Short mmCIF file of C-alpha atoms and ligand atoms in Angstrom, two decimals:
data_model
loop_
_atom_site.label_atom_id
_atom_site.label_comp_id
_atom_site.label_asym_id
_atom_site.label_seq_id
_atom_site.Cartn_x
_atom_site.Cartn_y
_atom_site.Cartn_z
CA MET V 1008 82.23 209.75 140.41
CA THR V 1009 85.38 211.09 139.76
CA ASP V 1010 87.37 208.83 142.45
CA LEU V 1011 85.66 205.31 140.64
CA ASP V 1012 85.92 207.48 136.91
CA SER V 1013 89.93 207.65 138.12
CA LEU V 1014 90.32 204.02 139.38
CA ARG V 1015 88.86 203.40 135.96
CA THR V 1016 90.92 204.97 133.80
CA THR V 1017 94.09 203.94 135.75
CA TYR V 1018 92.77 200.06 135.72
CA LEU V 1019 92.59 200.18 132.32
CA ALA V 1020 95.41 201.83 131.77
CA ARG V 1021 97.40 199.01 133.24
CA VAL V 1022 95.55 196.84 131.72
CA ALA V 1023 96.82 197.32 128.12
CA ASP V 1024 100.29 198.12 129.29
CA ALA V 1025 101.02 194.86 130.99
CA ALA V 1026 103.15 193.53 128.27
CA ASP V 1027 103.11 189.21 129.47
CA ALA V 1028 100.69 187.02 131.55
CA GLY V 1029 102.90 187.92 135.40
CA MET V 1030 102.21 191.63 134.90
CA LEU V 1031 98.20 191.42 134.47
CA GLU V 1032 97.67 189.44 136.98
CA GLU V 1033 99.32 192.17 139.16
CA VAL V 1034 97.09 194.48 137.70
CA ARG V 1035 93.96 191.93 138.31
CA LEU V 1036 95.18 191.61 142.40
CA ALA V 1037 95.82 195.51 142.42
CA ALA V 1038 91.65 195.97 141.25
CA LEU V 1039 89.82 192.44 142.03
CA GLY V 1040 91.75 190.61 144.36
CA LYS V 1041 90.86 190.04 148.10
CA LYS V 1042 92.95 193.40 148.66
CA GLY V 1043 92.44 195.57 145.89
CA GLU V 1044 91.44 198.79 144.95
CA ILE V 1045 87.76 197.79 143.80
CA SER V 1046 87.46 195.43 146.73
CA LEU V 1047 88.22 197.65 149.37
CA LYS V 1048 85.73 200.44 147.94
CA MET V 1049 83.06 197.42 147.83
CA ARG V 1050 83.50 196.69 151.39
CA GLU V 1051 83.09 200.52 152.04
CA LEU V 1052 79.55 199.95 150.45
CA GLY V 1053 78.36 198.59 153.85
CA ARG V 1054 78.52 202.01 155.89
CA MET V 1055 77.11 204.07 153.25
CA THR V 1056 73.14 204.72 153.50
CA PRO V 1057 71.03 202.87 151.55
CA GLU V 1058 70.16 205.43 148.93
CA GLU V 1059 73.78 205.73 147.83
CA ARG V 1060 74.02 201.90 148.43
CA GLN V 1061 72.20 201.76 145.44
CA THR V 1062 74.06 203.86 143.15
CA THR V 1063 77.73 203.10 144.18
CA GLY V 1064 77.06 199.88 144.22
CA ALA V 1065 75.61 199.22 140.73
CA ALA V 1066 78.59 202.28 139.68
CA LEU V 1067 81.54 199.37 141.25
CA ASN V 1068 79.67 196.57 139.81
CA ARG V 1069 79.78 197.48 136.72
CA LEU V 1070 83.64 199.24 136.80
CA LYS V 1071 84.36 195.25 138.36
CA ASP V 1072 82.78 194.08 135.27
CA GLU V 1073 84.86 196.38 132.60
CA ILE V 1074 87.22 196.02 134.04
CA ASP V 1075 87.13 192.05 134.21
CA ALA V 1076 86.14 192.29 130.47
CA ALA V 1077 89.76 194.04 129.98
CA LEU V 1078 91.50 192.00 131.82
CA ARG V 1079 90.16 188.99 129.79
CA ALA V 1080 90.63 190.56 126.73
CA LYS V 1081 94.23 191.51 127.27
CA LYS V 1082 95.07 187.76 128.61
CA THR V 1083 93.36 186.08 125.33
CA ALA V 1084 95.07 189.15 123.09
CA LEU V 1085 98.61 187.57 125.48
CA ASP V 1086 97.77 184.45 124.81
CA ASP V 1087 97.67 184.96 120.49
CA ALA V 1088 100.61 187.12 120.64
CA ALA V 1089 102.60 184.00 122.26
CA LEU V 1090 100.86 181.72 120.56
CA ASP V 1091 102.32 183.42 116.61
CA GLU V 1092 105.53 183.98 117.90
CA ARG V 1093 105.50 180.56 119.20
CA LEU V 1094 104.62 178.92 115.91
CA ARG V 1095 107.03 181.07 113.82
CA GLY V 1096 110.09 179.22 116.34
CA GLU V 1097 109.14 176.49 115.26
CA TRP V 1098 107.39 176.78 111.32
CA LEU V 1099 108.40 174.41 108.79
CA ASP V 1100 107.93 174.33 105.43
CA VAL V 1101 106.03 171.09 104.54
CA THR V 1102 106.75 172.05 101.21
CA LEU V 1103 110.67 171.06 101.14
CA PRO V 1104 111.11 167.49 99.71
CA GLY V 1105 111.32 164.41 102.22
CA ARG V 1106 115.00 163.80 103.26
CA PRO V 1107 117.08 160.90 100.57
CA ARG V 1108 117.15 157.50 101.88
CA PRO V 1109 120.40 156.57 102.83
CA ALA V 1110 122.72 156.16 99.95
CA GLY V 1111 124.80 153.04 100.73
CA THR V 1112 123.63 149.48 100.04
CA ILE V 1113 125.22 146.14 101.10
CA HIS V 1114 126.72 145.06 98.31
CA PRO V 1115 125.71 141.45 97.18
CA VAL V 1116 129.20 139.90 97.38
CA SER V 1117 128.75 140.83 100.78
CA GLN V 1118 125.68 139.51 100.86
CA VAL V 1119 125.92 136.37 99.57
CA THR V 1120 129.14 136.11 101.68
CA GLU V 1121 127.48 136.60 104.97
CA GLU V 1122 124.35 133.76 103.10
CA VAL V 1123 127.21 131.36 102.86
CA THR V 1124 128.66 131.64 106.58
CA ALA V 1125 125.52 131.54 108.09
CA ILE V 1126 124.08 128.03 106.22
CA PHE V 1127 127.67 126.88 106.67
CA ALA V 1128 128.11 128.22 110.66
CA ASP V 1129 125.20 125.87 110.92
CA MET V 1130 126.37 123.42 110.24
CA GLY V 1131 129.16 123.48 112.09
CA PHE V 1132 131.84 125.10 109.65
CA ALA V 1133 133.99 128.24 111.13
CA VAL V 1134 135.30 130.66 108.99
CA ALA V 1135 139.16 130.79 108.31
CA GLU V 1136 141.50 132.92 107.21
CA GLY V 1137 144.25 133.38 104.41
CA PRO V 1138 146.31 136.36 102.71
CA GLN V 1139 146.45 137.61 99.28
CA VAL V 1140 149.46 137.39 98.42
CA GLU V 1141 150.51 134.26 99.12
CA SER V 1142 153.83 131.57 98.97
CA ASP V 1143 153.56 129.49 95.58
CA TRP V 1144 153.95 127.23 98.07
CA PHE V 1145 151.30 127.33 99.67
CA ASN V 1146 148.67 128.55 96.33
CA PHE V 1147 150.92 125.24 93.91
CA ASP V 1148 153.24 123.11 95.87
CA ALA V 1149 150.83 122.30 98.74
CA LEU V 1150 148.42 121.66 97.03
CA ASN V 1151 149.92 119.04 95.15
CA ILE V 1152 150.63 120.99 92.01
CA PRO V 1153 154.71 121.15 91.45
CA PRO V 1154 156.42 123.73 89.09
CA GLU V 1155 155.87 121.48 86.25
CA HIS V 1156 152.51 120.84 86.37
CA PRO V 1157 150.11 122.37 83.99
CA ALA V 1158 147.68 123.64 86.14
CA ARG V 1159 150.06 126.46 87.16
CA GLN V 1160 149.69 127.49 83.62
CA GLU V 1161 145.89 127.81 83.81
CA HIS V 1162 145.95 129.11 86.70
CA ASP V 1163 147.21 132.75 84.81
CA THR V 1164 148.86 133.66 88.39
CA PHE V 1165 149.80 137.46 88.93
CA PHE V 1166 153.15 137.02 90.46
CA MET V 1167 155.26 139.98 93.17
CA HIS V 1168 158.49 141.33 92.21
CA ARG V 1169 161.00 140.18 93.81
CA ALA V 1170 164.14 142.33 94.70
CA GLU V 1171 167.44 141.68 92.63
CA GLY V 1172 168.82 139.43 93.17
CA ASP V 1173 166.82 137.69 94.69
CA ASP V 1174 166.32 134.27 93.42
CA ARG V 1175 163.62 132.60 95.67
CA PRO V 1176 160.38 132.06 93.60
CA PRO V 1177 158.22 135.05 93.81
CA HIS V 1178 154.84 135.47 95.82
CA VAL V 1179 151.59 135.55 94.00
CA LEU V 1180 148.19 136.77 94.10
CA ARG V 1181 147.08 133.78 95.93
CA THR V 1182 144.43 132.00 92.22
CA HIS V 1183 141.93 130.76 94.83
CA THR V 1184 141.06 130.41 98.10
CA SER V 1185 142.43 126.25 98.43
CA PRO V 1186 145.80 127.62 100.19
CA VAL V 1187 144.15 128.11 103.41
CA GLN V 1188 143.20 124.47 104.09
CA ILE V 1189 146.88 124.59 104.54
CA ARG V 1190 147.46 127.15 106.89
CA ALA V 1191 143.77 125.78 108.70
CA MET V 1192 144.90 122.41 108.86
CA GLN V 1193 148.63 123.48 110.21
CA GLU V 1194 146.70 125.77 113.46
CA THR V 1195 144.21 123.61 113.84
CA GLY V 1196 144.76 119.90 112.88
CA ALA V 1197 142.47 116.97 112.91
CA PRO V 1198 139.15 116.88 113.09
CA ILE V 1199 138.53 119.99 111.04
CA ARG V 1200 135.85 121.86 109.58
CA VAL V 1201 136.23 124.87 107.93
CA ILE V 1202 135.05 127.27 104.88
CA ALA V 1203 137.68 130.54 104.18
CA PRO V 1204 135.46 133.52 101.76
CA GLY V 1205 137.96 135.64 100.19
CA ARG V 1206 138.84 137.22 97.24
CA VAL V 1207 141.36 135.91 94.69
CA TYR V 1208 143.46 136.66 91.71
CA ARG V 1209 143.36 135.92 88.11
CA MET V 1210 144.58 137.66 84.08
CA ASP V 1211 141.07 137.22 82.47
CA MET V 1212 138.58 139.55 81.46
CA ASP V 1213 135.04 138.86 80.30
CA GLN V 1214 131.23 138.50 80.95
CA THR V 1215 132.29 136.23 83.64
CA HIS V 1216 135.73 136.62 84.44
CA THR V 1217 137.26 139.81 86.02
CA PRO V 1218 141.06 139.36 87.46
CA MET V 1219 140.28 139.94 91.00
CA PHE V 1220 137.23 137.90 92.42
CA HIS V 1221 136.08 135.92 95.48
CA GLN V 1222 135.88 132.22 96.21
CA VAL V 1223 134.69 129.62 99.34
CA GLU V 1224 136.51 126.94 100.52
CA GLY V 1225 135.03 124.73 102.50
CA LEU V 1226 136.97 121.32 104.31
CA ALA V 1227 136.09 119.08 106.40
CA ILE V 1228 138.36 116.50 107.75
CA GLY V 1229 137.45 113.37 110.23
CA ARG V 1230 138.47 109.39 111.15
CA ASP V 1231 135.66 108.90 108.28
CA ILE V 1232 134.15 111.36 106.48
CA SER V 1233 133.43 109.99 103.12
CA MET V 1234 132.19 111.76 99.48
CA ALA V 1235 128.18 111.25 100.94
CA ASN V 1236 128.82 113.60 103.79
CA LEU V 1237 130.39 115.85 100.77
CA LYS V 1238 126.96 115.01 98.59
CA TRP V 1239 124.83 115.77 101.35
CA THR V 1240 126.32 119.17 102.53
CA LEU V 1241 126.48 120.84 98.77
CA GLU V 1242 122.72 119.67 99.07
CA GLU V 1243 122.07 120.75 101.99
CA PHE V 1244 123.81 124.12 101.71
CA CYS V 1245 122.77 124.97 98.11
CA ARG V 1246 118.76 124.83 99.07
CA ALA V 1247 119.42 127.08 101.97
CA PHE V 1248 121.04 129.34 99.68
CA PHE V 1249 118.89 128.81 96.93
CA GLU V 1250 115.90 128.75 99.46
CA LEU V 1251 114.11 126.17 97.14
CA ASP V 1252 112.34 123.20 97.87
CA GLU V 1253 114.36 121.04 95.57
CA VAL V 1254 118.16 120.55 94.29
CA GLU V 1255 119.47 118.54 92.18
CA LEU V 1256 123.35 118.50 91.78
CA ARG V 1257 124.85 116.13 89.30
CA PHE V 1258 128.35 114.77 90.78
CA ARG V 1259 130.42 115.02 87.04
CA ALA V 1260 133.63 113.34 87.06
CA SER V 1261 136.98 115.90 86.85
CA HIS V 1262 140.25 116.09 87.43
CA PHE V 1263 141.55 118.63 90.72
CA PRO V 1264 145.45 117.95 91.51
CA PHE V 1265 144.44 118.41 95.28
CA THR V 1266 141.75 115.79 95.54
CA GLU V 1267 141.28 111.96 94.50
CA PRO V 1268 138.50 111.62 93.98
CA SER V 1269 137.19 114.85 92.29
CA ALA V 1270 134.18 115.82 90.97
CA GLU V 1271 132.53 119.02 89.46
CA VAL V 1272 129.51 119.83 90.94
CA ASP V 1273 126.13 120.91 88.53
CA ILE V 1274 122.82 122.30 89.49
CA ARG V 1275 119.78 120.77 87.42
CA CYS V 1276 118.55 124.47 85.84
CA SER V 1277 115.83 125.85 82.66
CA TRP V 1278 116.88 128.77 80.18
CA GLU V 1279 113.35 128.47 79.25
CA GLY V 1280 112.05 131.82 78.08
CA GLY V 1281 115.35 133.14 78.09
CA THR V 1282 115.57 133.43 82.07
CA LEU V 1283 117.23 131.09 83.68
CA LYS V 1284 115.31 129.09 86.05
CA LEU V 1285 116.89 127.03 88.65
CA GLY V 1286 115.42 123.13 90.80
CA GLN V 1287 114.23 122.15 87.15
CA GLY V 1288 114.51 121.99 84.09
CA ASP V 1289 116.94 119.99 81.35
CA SER V 1290 120.10 121.45 81.51
CA TRP V 1291 123.38 121.71 83.73
CA LEU V 1292 124.73 124.77 85.52
CA GLU V 1293 128.14 124.07 87.31
CA ILE V 1294 128.59 125.37 90.71
CA LEU V 1295 131.51 124.38 92.16
CA GLY V 1296 133.92 121.69 92.47
CA SER V 1297 134.70 119.70 94.89
CA GLY V 1298 136.32 116.31 95.91
CA MET V 1299 138.29 113.93 98.73
CA VAL V 1300 141.20 115.85 100.21
CA HIS V 1301 144.75 113.73 98.46
CA PRO V 1302 146.97 112.48 101.38
CA LYS V 1303 149.88 114.60 100.20
CA VAL V 1304 148.41 118.09 100.79
CA LEU V 1305 146.63 116.15 104.23
CA GLN V 1306 150.30 115.87 104.70
CA ALA V 1307 151.03 119.54 104.02
CA GLY V 1308 149.19 120.41 105.87
CA GLY V 1309 150.63 118.13 109.07
CA ILE V 1310 147.40 115.85 108.99
CA ASP V 1311 148.55 112.47 109.28
CA PRO V 1312 146.59 111.03 105.51
CA THR V 1313 146.92 107.56 107.62
CA LYS V 1314 144.20 108.26 110.26
CA TRP V 1315 142.29 110.85 108.23
CA GLN V 1316 140.49 111.87 105.83
CA GLY V 1317 137.61 114.46 104.11
CA PHE V 1318 136.50 116.44 101.65
CA ALA V 1319 136.92 119.94 100.28
CA PHE V 1320 135.24 122.13 97.65
CA GLY V 1321 135.66 125.48 96.33
CA MET V 1322 133.32 128.13 94.39
CA GLY V 1323 132.93 131.40 93.07
CA ILE V 1324 130.24 133.61 95.19
CA ASP V 1325 130.36 135.79 92.62
CA ARG V 1326 128.78 133.27 90.35
CA ILE V 1327 126.30 131.86 93.06
CA ALA V 1328 125.58 135.19 93.74
CA MET V 1329 124.86 136.22 89.72
CA LEU V 1330 122.44 132.76 90.17
CA LYS V 1331 120.74 134.10 92.68
CA TYR V 1332 119.71 137.22 92.25
CA GLY V 1333 120.14 137.42 88.04
CA ILE V 1334 122.98 139.47 87.89
CA PRO V 1335 124.15 139.21 84.45
CA ASP V 1336 127.46 140.76 84.58
CA LEU V 1337 130.61 140.21 86.78
CA ARG V 1338 132.27 143.23 85.99
CA ALA V 1339 129.91 145.24 87.06
CA PHE V 1340 130.09 144.01 90.58
CA PHE V 1341 133.53 145.71 90.45
CA GLU V 1342 132.73 149.14 88.97
CA SER V 1343 131.35 150.87 92.20
CA ASP V 1344 128.21 152.28 89.78
CA LEU V 1345 125.93 154.03 92.45
CA ARG V 1346 123.10 153.24 90.17
CA TRP V 1347 124.09 149.42 89.91
CA LEU V 1348 124.73 149.62 93.59
CA ARG V 1349 121.68 151.38 95.01
CA HIS V 1350 119.33 148.19 92.57
CA TYR V 1351 121.57 145.44 92.66
CA GLY V 1352 122.32 146.18 96.98
CA PHE V 1353 121.03 145.39 100.49
CA ALA V 1354 119.46 147.15 102.59
CA ALA V 1355 122.23 147.60 105.62
CA GLY V 1356 120.62 145.76 108.79
CA ASP V 1357 119.38 142.77 107.32
CA VAL V 1358 121.62 140.35 109.01
CA PRO V 1359 120.94 136.87 106.79
CA SER V 1360 120.45 133.94 109.21
CA VAL V 1361 119.95 130.26 108.68
CA ALA V 1362 116.67 130.63 110.88
CA GLY V 1363 115.59 134.53 110.14
CA GLY V 1364 115.78 134.33 106.28
CA LEU V 1365 119.44 134.68 104.54
CA SER V 1366 118.04 137.45 101.29
CA ARG V 1367 114.83 138.63 103.03
N1 DAH O 2160 140.48 125.13 93.84
C1 DAH O 2160 139.72 125.88 92.88
C2 DAH O 2160 140.13 126.24 91.90
O1 DAH O 2160 139.80 127.61 91.77
C3 DAH O 2160 138.31 125.20 93.09
C4 DAH O 2160 138.08 123.42 93.86
C5 DAH O 2160 138.01 122.43 93.76
C6 DAH O 2160 138.79 123.75 95.36
C7 DAH O 2160 137.79 121.72 94.58
C8 DAH O 2160 138.13 123.19 96.05
C9 DAH O 2160 138.43 121.24 95.38
O2 DAH O 2160 138.78 122.38 97.55
O3 DAH O 2160 138.69 120.13 96.25
O4 DAH O 2160 139.59 126.30 90.53
#
């Protein structure tokens, strides 16, 4: 029996020493595998006398069970240790605060510019651009505002410096997007349908004026484009932009040097309870200037006014953004106050489209 005792001691020790599943399997094969020591001993039972077989057989079975149990217990212990090790490695503190949401938002001016562009693109208008530092010819003369014209004073223009001794008229920071009309006509000729959103500059500052602000210009020239087309286009635009079923526009006779006739356009609204509501009510709010392009302006753009005609309009982007999104003070648009931007900003990736929704 000392034979079995030493087998027992050896294998229980080897089980205890096994450091991983691979080593443990080696021990199992060495003891209980087909050619394992204990299996071989079992085979010897056949050559024993019945009495011997009874006692040795029982002892061998007990030994086999004991080693088998030790192997299983060790396997469980090794698995537990491996799991503990993995959990330690992948440990996560679920009490940590969550990740902050991305801080950036789309500025209302960018959002509204995209919205306006989407609506007019749907009506066949391309986007045109021009420089913000503009010659006085493009900003004024070409738009039928000669040097002595009173409109020049009304524009509160910022002038660029000329070098000493350079007597040419100074460049200006463009006071409106209208000069882009001239540039677009010169580039494309007629027929043409463009809008021109962008920055403009005037020396002015109060709750509804900042020295830099944004306008969008519209221009449509064809053989027989009329005031009626202008009216339809602007009504369609307002319905889409303000996301209203019913809008009512009022065309009020006005004067701009670059259009004849000219009209300022008001939208019906109410101020009930101190809050502005567009589309219904007894009040009117001015939203843009417009008219039929003056023959001299067509000429400056290189287009023959005896063959072509069309409309133009100019609208304040910041202003319609304030109206649509209920933003009370224009100055806050340009103060880069993060609290303001988080409140009034739009989620990045929500690209406005006429079909998919403008401001959802
Ligand atoms: N340029 C004008 C302004 O800044 C707005 C304007 C009025 C543009 C009438 C136009 C127009 O194209 O036809 O006040």
